PDB file of C-alpha atoms in Angstrom:
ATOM      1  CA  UNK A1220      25.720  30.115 -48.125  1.00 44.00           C
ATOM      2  CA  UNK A1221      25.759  33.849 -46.935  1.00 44.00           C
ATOM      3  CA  UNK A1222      28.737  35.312 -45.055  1.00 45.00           C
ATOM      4  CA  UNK A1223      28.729  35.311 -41.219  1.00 46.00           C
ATOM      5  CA  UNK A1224      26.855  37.943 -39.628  1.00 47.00           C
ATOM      6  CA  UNK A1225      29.173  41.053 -38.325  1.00 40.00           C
ATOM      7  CA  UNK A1226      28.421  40.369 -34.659  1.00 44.00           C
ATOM      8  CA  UNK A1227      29.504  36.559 -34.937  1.00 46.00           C
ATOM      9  CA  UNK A1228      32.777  37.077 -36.017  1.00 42.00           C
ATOM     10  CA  UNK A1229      33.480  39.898 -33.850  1.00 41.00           C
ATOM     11  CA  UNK A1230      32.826  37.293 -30.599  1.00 45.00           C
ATOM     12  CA  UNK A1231      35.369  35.449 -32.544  1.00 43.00           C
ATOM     13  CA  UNK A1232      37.809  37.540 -31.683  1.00 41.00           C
ATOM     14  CA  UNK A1233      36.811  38.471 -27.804  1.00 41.00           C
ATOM     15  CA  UNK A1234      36.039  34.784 -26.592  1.00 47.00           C
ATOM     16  CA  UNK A1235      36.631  31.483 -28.657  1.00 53.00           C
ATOM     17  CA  UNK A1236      36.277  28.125 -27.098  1.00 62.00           C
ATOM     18  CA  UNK A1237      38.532  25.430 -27.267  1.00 69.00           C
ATOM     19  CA  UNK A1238      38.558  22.562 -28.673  1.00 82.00           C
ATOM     20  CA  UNK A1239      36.144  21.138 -31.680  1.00 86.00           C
ATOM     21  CA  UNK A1240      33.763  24.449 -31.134  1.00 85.00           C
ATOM     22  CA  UNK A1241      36.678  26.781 -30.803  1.00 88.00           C
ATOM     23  CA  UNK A1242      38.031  25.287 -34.277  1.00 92.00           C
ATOM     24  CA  UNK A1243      34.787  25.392 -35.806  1.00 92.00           C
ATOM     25  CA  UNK A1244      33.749  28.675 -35.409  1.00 90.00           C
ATOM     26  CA  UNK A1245      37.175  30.135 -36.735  1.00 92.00           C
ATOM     27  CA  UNK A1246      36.937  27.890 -39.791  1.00 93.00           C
ATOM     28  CA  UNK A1247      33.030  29.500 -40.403  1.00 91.00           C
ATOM     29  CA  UNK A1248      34.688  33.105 -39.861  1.00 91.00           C
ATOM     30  CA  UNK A1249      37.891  32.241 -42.299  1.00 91.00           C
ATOM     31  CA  UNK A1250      35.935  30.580 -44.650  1.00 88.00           C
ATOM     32  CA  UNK A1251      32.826  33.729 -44.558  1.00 81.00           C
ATOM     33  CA  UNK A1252      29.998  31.194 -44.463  1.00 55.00           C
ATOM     34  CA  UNK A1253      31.497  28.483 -47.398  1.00 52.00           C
ATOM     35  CA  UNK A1254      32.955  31.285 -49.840  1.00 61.00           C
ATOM     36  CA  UNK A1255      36.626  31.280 -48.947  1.00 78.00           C
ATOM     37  CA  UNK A1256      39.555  28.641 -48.178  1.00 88.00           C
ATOM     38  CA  UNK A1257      41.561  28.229 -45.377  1.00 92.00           C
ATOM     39  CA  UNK A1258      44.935  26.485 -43.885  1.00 91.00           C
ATOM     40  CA  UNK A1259      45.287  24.569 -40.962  1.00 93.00           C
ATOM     41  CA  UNK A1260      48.101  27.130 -39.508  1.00 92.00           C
ATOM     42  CA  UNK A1261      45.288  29.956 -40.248  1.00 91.00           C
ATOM     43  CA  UNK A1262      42.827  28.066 -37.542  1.00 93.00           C
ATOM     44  CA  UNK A1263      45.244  27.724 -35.418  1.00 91.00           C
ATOM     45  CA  UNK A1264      46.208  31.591 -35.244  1.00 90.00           C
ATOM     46  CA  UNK A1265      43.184  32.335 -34.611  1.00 89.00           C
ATOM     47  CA  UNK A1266      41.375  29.769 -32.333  1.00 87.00           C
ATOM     48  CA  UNK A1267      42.094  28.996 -28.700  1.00 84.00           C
ATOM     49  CA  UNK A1268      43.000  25.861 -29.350  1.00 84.00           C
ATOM     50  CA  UNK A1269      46.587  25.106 -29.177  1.00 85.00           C
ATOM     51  CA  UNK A1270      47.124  21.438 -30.121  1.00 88.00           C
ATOM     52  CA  UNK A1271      47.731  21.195 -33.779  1.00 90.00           C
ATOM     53  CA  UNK A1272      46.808  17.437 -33.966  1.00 92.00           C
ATOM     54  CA  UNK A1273      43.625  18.435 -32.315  1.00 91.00           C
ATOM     55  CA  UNK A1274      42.981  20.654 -35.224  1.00 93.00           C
ATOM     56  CA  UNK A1275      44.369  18.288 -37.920  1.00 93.00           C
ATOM     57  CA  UNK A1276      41.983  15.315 -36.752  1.00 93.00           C
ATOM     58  CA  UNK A1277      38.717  17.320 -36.752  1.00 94.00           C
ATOM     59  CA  UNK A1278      39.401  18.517 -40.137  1.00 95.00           C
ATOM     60  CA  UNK A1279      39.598  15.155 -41.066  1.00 94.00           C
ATOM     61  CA  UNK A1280      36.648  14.537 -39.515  1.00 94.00           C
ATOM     62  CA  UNK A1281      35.090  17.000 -41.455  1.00 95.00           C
ATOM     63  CA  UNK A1282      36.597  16.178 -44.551  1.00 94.00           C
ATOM     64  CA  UNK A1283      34.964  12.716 -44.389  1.00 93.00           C
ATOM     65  CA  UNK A1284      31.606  13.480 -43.458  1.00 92.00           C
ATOM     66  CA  UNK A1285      31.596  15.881 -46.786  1.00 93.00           C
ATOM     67  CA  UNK A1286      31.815  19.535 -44.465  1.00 93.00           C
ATOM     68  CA  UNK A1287      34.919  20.372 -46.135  1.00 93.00           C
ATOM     69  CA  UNK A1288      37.263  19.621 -48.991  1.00 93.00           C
ATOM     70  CA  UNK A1289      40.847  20.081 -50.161  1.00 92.00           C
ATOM     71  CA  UNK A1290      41.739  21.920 -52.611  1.00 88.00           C
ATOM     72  CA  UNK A1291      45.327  21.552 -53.030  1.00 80.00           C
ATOM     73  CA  UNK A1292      48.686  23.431 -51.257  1.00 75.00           C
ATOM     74  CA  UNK A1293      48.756  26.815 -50.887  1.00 65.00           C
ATOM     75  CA  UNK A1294      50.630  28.748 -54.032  1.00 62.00           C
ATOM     76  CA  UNK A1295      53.362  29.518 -52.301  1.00 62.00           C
ATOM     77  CA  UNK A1296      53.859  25.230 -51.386  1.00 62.00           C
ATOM     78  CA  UNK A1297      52.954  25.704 -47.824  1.00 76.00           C
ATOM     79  CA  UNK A1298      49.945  24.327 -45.751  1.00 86.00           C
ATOM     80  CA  UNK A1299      47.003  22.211 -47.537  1.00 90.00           C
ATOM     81  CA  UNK A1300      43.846  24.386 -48.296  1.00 90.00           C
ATOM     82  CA  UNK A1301      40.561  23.457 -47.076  1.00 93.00           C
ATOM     83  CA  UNK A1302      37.216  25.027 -48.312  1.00 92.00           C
ATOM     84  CA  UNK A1303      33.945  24.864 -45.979  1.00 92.00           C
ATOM     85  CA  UNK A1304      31.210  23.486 -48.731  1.00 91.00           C
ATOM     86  CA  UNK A1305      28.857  22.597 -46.456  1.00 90.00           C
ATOM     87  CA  UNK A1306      27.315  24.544 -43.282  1.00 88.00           C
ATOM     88  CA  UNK A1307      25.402  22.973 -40.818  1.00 85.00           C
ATOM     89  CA  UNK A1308      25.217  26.065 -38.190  1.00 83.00           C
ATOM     90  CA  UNK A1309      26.909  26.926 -35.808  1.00 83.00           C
ATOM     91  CA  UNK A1310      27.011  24.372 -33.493  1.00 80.00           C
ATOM     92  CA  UNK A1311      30.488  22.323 -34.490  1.00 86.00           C
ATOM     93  CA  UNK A1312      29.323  19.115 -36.034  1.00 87.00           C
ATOM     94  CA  UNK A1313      30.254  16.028 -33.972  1.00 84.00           C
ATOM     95  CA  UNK A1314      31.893  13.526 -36.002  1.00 88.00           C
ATOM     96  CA  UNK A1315      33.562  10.253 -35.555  1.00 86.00           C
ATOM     97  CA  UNK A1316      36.322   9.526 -37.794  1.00 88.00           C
ATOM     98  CA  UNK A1317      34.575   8.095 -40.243  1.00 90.00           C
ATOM     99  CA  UNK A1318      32.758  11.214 -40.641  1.00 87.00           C
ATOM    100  CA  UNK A1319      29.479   9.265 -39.627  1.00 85.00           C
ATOM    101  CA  UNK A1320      27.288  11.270 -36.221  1.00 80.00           C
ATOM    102  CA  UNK A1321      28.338  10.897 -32.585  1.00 75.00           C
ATOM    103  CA  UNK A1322      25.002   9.192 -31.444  1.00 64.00           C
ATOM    104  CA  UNK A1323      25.936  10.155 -27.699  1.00 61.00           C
ATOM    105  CA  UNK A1324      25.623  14.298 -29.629  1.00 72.00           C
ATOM    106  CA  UNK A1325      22.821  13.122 -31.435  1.00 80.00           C
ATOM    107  CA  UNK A1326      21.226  11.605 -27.847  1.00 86.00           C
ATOM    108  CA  UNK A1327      22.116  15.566 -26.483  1.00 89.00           C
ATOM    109  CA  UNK A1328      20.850  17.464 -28.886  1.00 88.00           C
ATOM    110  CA  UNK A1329      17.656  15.578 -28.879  1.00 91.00           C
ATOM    111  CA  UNK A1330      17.040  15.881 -25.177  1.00 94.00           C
ATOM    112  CA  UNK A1331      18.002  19.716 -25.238  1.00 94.00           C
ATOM    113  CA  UNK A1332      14.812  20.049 -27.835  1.00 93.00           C
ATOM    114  CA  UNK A1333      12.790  17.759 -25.899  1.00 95.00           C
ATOM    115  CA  UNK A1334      13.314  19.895 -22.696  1.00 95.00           C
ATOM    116  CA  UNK A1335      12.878  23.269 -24.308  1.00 93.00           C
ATOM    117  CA  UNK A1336       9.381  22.078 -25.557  1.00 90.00           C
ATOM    118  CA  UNK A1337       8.202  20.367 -22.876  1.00 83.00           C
ATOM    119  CA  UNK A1338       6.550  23.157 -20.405  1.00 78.00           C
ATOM    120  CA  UNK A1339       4.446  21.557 -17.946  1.00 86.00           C
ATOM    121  CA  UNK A1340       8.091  19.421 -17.178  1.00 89.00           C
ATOM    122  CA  UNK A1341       8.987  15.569 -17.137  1.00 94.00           C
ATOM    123  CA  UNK A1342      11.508  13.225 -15.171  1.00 95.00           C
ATOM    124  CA  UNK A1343      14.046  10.828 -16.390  1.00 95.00           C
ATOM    125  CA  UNK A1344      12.457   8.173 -17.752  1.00 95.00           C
ATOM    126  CA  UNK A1345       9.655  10.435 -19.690  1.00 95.00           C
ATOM    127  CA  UNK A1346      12.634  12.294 -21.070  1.00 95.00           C
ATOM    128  CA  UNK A1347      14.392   8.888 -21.889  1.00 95.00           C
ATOM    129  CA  UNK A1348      11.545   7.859 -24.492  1.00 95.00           C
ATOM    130  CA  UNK A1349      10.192  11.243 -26.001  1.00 94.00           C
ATOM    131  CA  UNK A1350      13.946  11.955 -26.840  1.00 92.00           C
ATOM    132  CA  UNK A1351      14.777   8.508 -28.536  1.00 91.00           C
ATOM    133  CA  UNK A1352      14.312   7.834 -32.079  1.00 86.00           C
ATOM    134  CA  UNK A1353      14.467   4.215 -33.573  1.00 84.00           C
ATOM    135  CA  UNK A1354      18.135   5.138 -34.570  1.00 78.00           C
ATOM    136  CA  UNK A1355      19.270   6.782 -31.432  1.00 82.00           C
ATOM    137  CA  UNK A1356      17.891   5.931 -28.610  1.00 88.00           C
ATOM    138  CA  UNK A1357      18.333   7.419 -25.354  1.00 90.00           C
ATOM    139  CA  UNK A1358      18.994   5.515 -22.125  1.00 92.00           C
ATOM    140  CA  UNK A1359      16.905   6.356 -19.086  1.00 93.00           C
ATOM    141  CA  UNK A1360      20.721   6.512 -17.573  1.00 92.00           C
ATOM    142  CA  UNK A1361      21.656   9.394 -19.615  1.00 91.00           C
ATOM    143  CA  UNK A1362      18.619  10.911 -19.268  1.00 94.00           C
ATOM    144  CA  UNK A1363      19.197  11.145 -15.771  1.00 94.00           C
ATOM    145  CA  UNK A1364      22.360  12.417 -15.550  1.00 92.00           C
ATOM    146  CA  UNK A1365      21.642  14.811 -18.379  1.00 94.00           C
ATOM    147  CA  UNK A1366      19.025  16.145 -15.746  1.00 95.00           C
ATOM    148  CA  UNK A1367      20.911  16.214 -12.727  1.00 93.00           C
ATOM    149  CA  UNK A1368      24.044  18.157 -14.717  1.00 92.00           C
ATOM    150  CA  UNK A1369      22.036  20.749 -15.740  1.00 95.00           C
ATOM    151  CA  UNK A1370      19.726  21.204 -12.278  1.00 94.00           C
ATOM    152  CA  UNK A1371      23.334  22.094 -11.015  1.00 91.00           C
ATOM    153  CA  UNK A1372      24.091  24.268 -13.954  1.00 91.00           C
ATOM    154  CA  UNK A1373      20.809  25.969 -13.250  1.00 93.00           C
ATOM    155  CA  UNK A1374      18.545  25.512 -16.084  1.00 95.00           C
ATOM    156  CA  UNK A1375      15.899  23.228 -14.536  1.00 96.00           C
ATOM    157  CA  UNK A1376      13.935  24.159 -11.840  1.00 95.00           C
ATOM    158  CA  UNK A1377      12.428  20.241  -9.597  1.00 95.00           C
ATOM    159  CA  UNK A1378       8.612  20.772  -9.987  1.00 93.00           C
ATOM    160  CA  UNK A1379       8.160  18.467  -7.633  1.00 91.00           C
ATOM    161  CA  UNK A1380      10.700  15.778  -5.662  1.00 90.00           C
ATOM    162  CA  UNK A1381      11.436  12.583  -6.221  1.00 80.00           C
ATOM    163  CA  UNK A1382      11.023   9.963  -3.560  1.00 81.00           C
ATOM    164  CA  UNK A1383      12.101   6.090  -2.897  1.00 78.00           C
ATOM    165  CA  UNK A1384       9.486   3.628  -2.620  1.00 65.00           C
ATOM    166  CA  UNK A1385       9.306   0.214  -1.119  1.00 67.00           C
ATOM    167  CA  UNK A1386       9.384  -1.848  -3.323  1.00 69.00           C
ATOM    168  CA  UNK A1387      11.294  -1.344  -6.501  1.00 68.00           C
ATOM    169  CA  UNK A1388       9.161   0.497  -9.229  1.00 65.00           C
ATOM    170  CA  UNK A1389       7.242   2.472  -6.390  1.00 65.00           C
ATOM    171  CA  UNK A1390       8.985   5.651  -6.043  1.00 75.00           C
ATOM    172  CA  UNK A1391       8.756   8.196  -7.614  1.00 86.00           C
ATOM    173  CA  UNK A1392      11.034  10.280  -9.865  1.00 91.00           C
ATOM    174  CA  UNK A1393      12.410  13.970  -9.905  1.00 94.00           C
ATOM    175  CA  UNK A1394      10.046  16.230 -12.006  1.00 96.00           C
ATOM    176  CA  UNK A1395      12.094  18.912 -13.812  1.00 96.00           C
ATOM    177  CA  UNK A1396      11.136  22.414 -15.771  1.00 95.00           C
ATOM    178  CA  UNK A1397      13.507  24.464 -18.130  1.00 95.00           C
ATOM    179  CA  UNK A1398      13.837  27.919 -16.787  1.00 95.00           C
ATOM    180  CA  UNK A1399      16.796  28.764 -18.469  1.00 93.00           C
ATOM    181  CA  UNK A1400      16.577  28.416 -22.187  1.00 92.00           C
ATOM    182  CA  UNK A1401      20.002  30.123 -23.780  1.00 90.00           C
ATOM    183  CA  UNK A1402      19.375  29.536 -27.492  1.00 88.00           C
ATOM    184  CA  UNK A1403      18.773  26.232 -29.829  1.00 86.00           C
ATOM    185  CA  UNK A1404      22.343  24.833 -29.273  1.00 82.00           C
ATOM    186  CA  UNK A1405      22.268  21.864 -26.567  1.00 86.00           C
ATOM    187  CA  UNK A1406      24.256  22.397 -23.422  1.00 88.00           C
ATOM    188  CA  UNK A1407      26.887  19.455 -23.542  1.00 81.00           C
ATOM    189  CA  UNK A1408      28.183  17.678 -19.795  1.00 78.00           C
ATOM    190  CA  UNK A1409      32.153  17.656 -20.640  1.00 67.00           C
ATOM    191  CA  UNK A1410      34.911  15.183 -19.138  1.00 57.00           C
ATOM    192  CA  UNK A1411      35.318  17.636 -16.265  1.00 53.00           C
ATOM    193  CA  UNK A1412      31.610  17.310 -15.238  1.00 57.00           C
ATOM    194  CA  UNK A1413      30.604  20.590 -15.779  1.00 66.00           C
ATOM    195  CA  UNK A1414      28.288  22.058 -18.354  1.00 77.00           C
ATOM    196  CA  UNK A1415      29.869  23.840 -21.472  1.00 74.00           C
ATOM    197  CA  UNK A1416      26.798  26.040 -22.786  1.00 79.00           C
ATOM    198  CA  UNK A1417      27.777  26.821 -26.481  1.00 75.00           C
ATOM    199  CA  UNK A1418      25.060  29.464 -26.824  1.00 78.00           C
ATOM    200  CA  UNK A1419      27.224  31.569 -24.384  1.00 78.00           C
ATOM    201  CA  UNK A1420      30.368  30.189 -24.992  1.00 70.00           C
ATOM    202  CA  UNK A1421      31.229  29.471 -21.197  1.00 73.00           C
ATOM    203  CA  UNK A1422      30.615  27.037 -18.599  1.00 72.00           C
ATOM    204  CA  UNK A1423      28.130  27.093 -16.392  1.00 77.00           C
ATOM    205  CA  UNK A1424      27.483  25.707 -12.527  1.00 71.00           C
ATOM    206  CA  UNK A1425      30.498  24.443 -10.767  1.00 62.00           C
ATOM    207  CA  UNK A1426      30.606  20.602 -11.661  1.00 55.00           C
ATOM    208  CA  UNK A1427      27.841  17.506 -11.223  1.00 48.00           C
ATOM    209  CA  UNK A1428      26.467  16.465  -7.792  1.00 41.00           C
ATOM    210  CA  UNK A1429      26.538  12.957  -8.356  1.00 43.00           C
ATOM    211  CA  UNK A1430      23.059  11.338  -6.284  1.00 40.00           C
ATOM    212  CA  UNK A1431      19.495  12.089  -5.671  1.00 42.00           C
ATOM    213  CA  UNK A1432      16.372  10.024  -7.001  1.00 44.00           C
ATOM    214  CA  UNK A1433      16.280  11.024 -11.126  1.00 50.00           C
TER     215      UNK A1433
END
C-alpha cells in the first residue's frame, strides 16, 4: 500500500470527524497507507474524538476483522502498537465486534451506488430491490427513509410526486433523481437524523422531515 496522498493528510489536520471516521482517517495518516505503527494515545492526539473507549473498541473491531494487528508495547513499555495491514479506502470500515460487516452499512453503501447510477430516477420500492443482494437485503422501509433523508439533505431532486390511492397498492410512489453526487463514499442518516456526508466531512440539511408518500 502507497502512502496517503499530501492533500489527505493535510484535511487531517484542518477538519477531522468524530467518531469511527474521525479515528480512521488519523490511523491511515499515522500509519502512511499500512507502512508505519501506531498507539492508541497517538489517535487520540490527533483525532476529534475524545472518548478513549470509543477509540479502544473500534480498534478492536479492526483488529478482528484482520485491518490491523498488534505488534507488541511500545519500547519504552508504554501504549500497545498497532500496524494498519490492510486498507480498504477511505471510508472507515463498519464493523461489529466480531469484526464481521454492519449489514445496515452494507444496505447504505449499496443504495448510495444504486442512486448514483440510476439517471432516469426510481422510488422506494425500485430502490429497495436493485440495492438488495441475496446476503443483504434491503427493506422497502429503509429505502424510504434513506430517500426522504437525503431529499432534505438536498441530493435528490422528486421527478415526479407521489400520491395515495384508494385502495391499498394504488398510489403511487415518490420518484427521486441524484443531483448532488459528492464522491463514491455513501452519505450515512446518523442518530441525530441528519445526514453526515463523509466525502465532505460535514453534515448536510438540517435533520429528517419525517412523512410524505415514499
Amino acid at each position: 500500500m502507497g502512502r496517503l496522498p499530501v492533500d489527505e493528510v493535510a484535511r487531517l489536520s484542518v477538519r477531522v470527524p468524530r467518531g469511527r471516521q474521525g479515528i480512521w482517517q488519523t490511523i491511515r495518516a499515522l500509519a502512511g497507507g499500512g507502512g508505519g505503527a501506531f498507539t492508541l494515545p497517538e489517535v487520540m492526539a490527533r483525532s476529534a474524538e475524545r472518548s478513549k473507549e470509543t477509540v479502544r473498541t473500534y480498534l478492536r473491531c479492526l483488529e478482528a476483522g484482520g485491518i490491523v494487528v498488534r505488534e507488541g508495547l511500545a519500547v519504552d513499555g508504554g501504549a500497545m502498537r498497532y500496524r494498519l495491514v490492510a486498507d480498504p479506502g477511505p471510508e472507515a470500515p463498519r464493523l461489529r465486534r466480531d469484526g464481521s460487516p454492519a449489514a445496515l452499512c452494507l444496505g447504505t453503501e449499496q443504495m448510495w451506488r444504486v442512486l448514483r447510477m440510476a439517471s432516469p430516477g426510481l422510488d422506494a420500492r425500485e430502490l429497495s430491490v436493485t440495492a438488495s443482494t441475496e446476503e443483504h437485503p434491503v427493506a422497502l422501509g429503509a429505502a424510504a427513509a434513506y430517500l426522504r433523508a437525503l431529499h432534505h439533505a438536498g441530493y435528490l431532486a422528486v421527478v415526479e410526486a407521489g400520491r395515495p390511492g384508494h385502495k391499498p397498492g394504488t398510489g403511487k410512489r415518490t420518484v427521486y433523481r441524484l443531483t448532488r453526487c459528492t464522491g463514491p463514499l455513501a452519505p450515512q442518516i446518523q442518530r441525530i437524523r441528519a445526514v453526515w456526508d463523509p466525502n465532505l466531512s460535514c453534515h448536510m440539511g438540517e435533520g429528517v422531515v419525517e412523512g410524505g408518500h415514499d
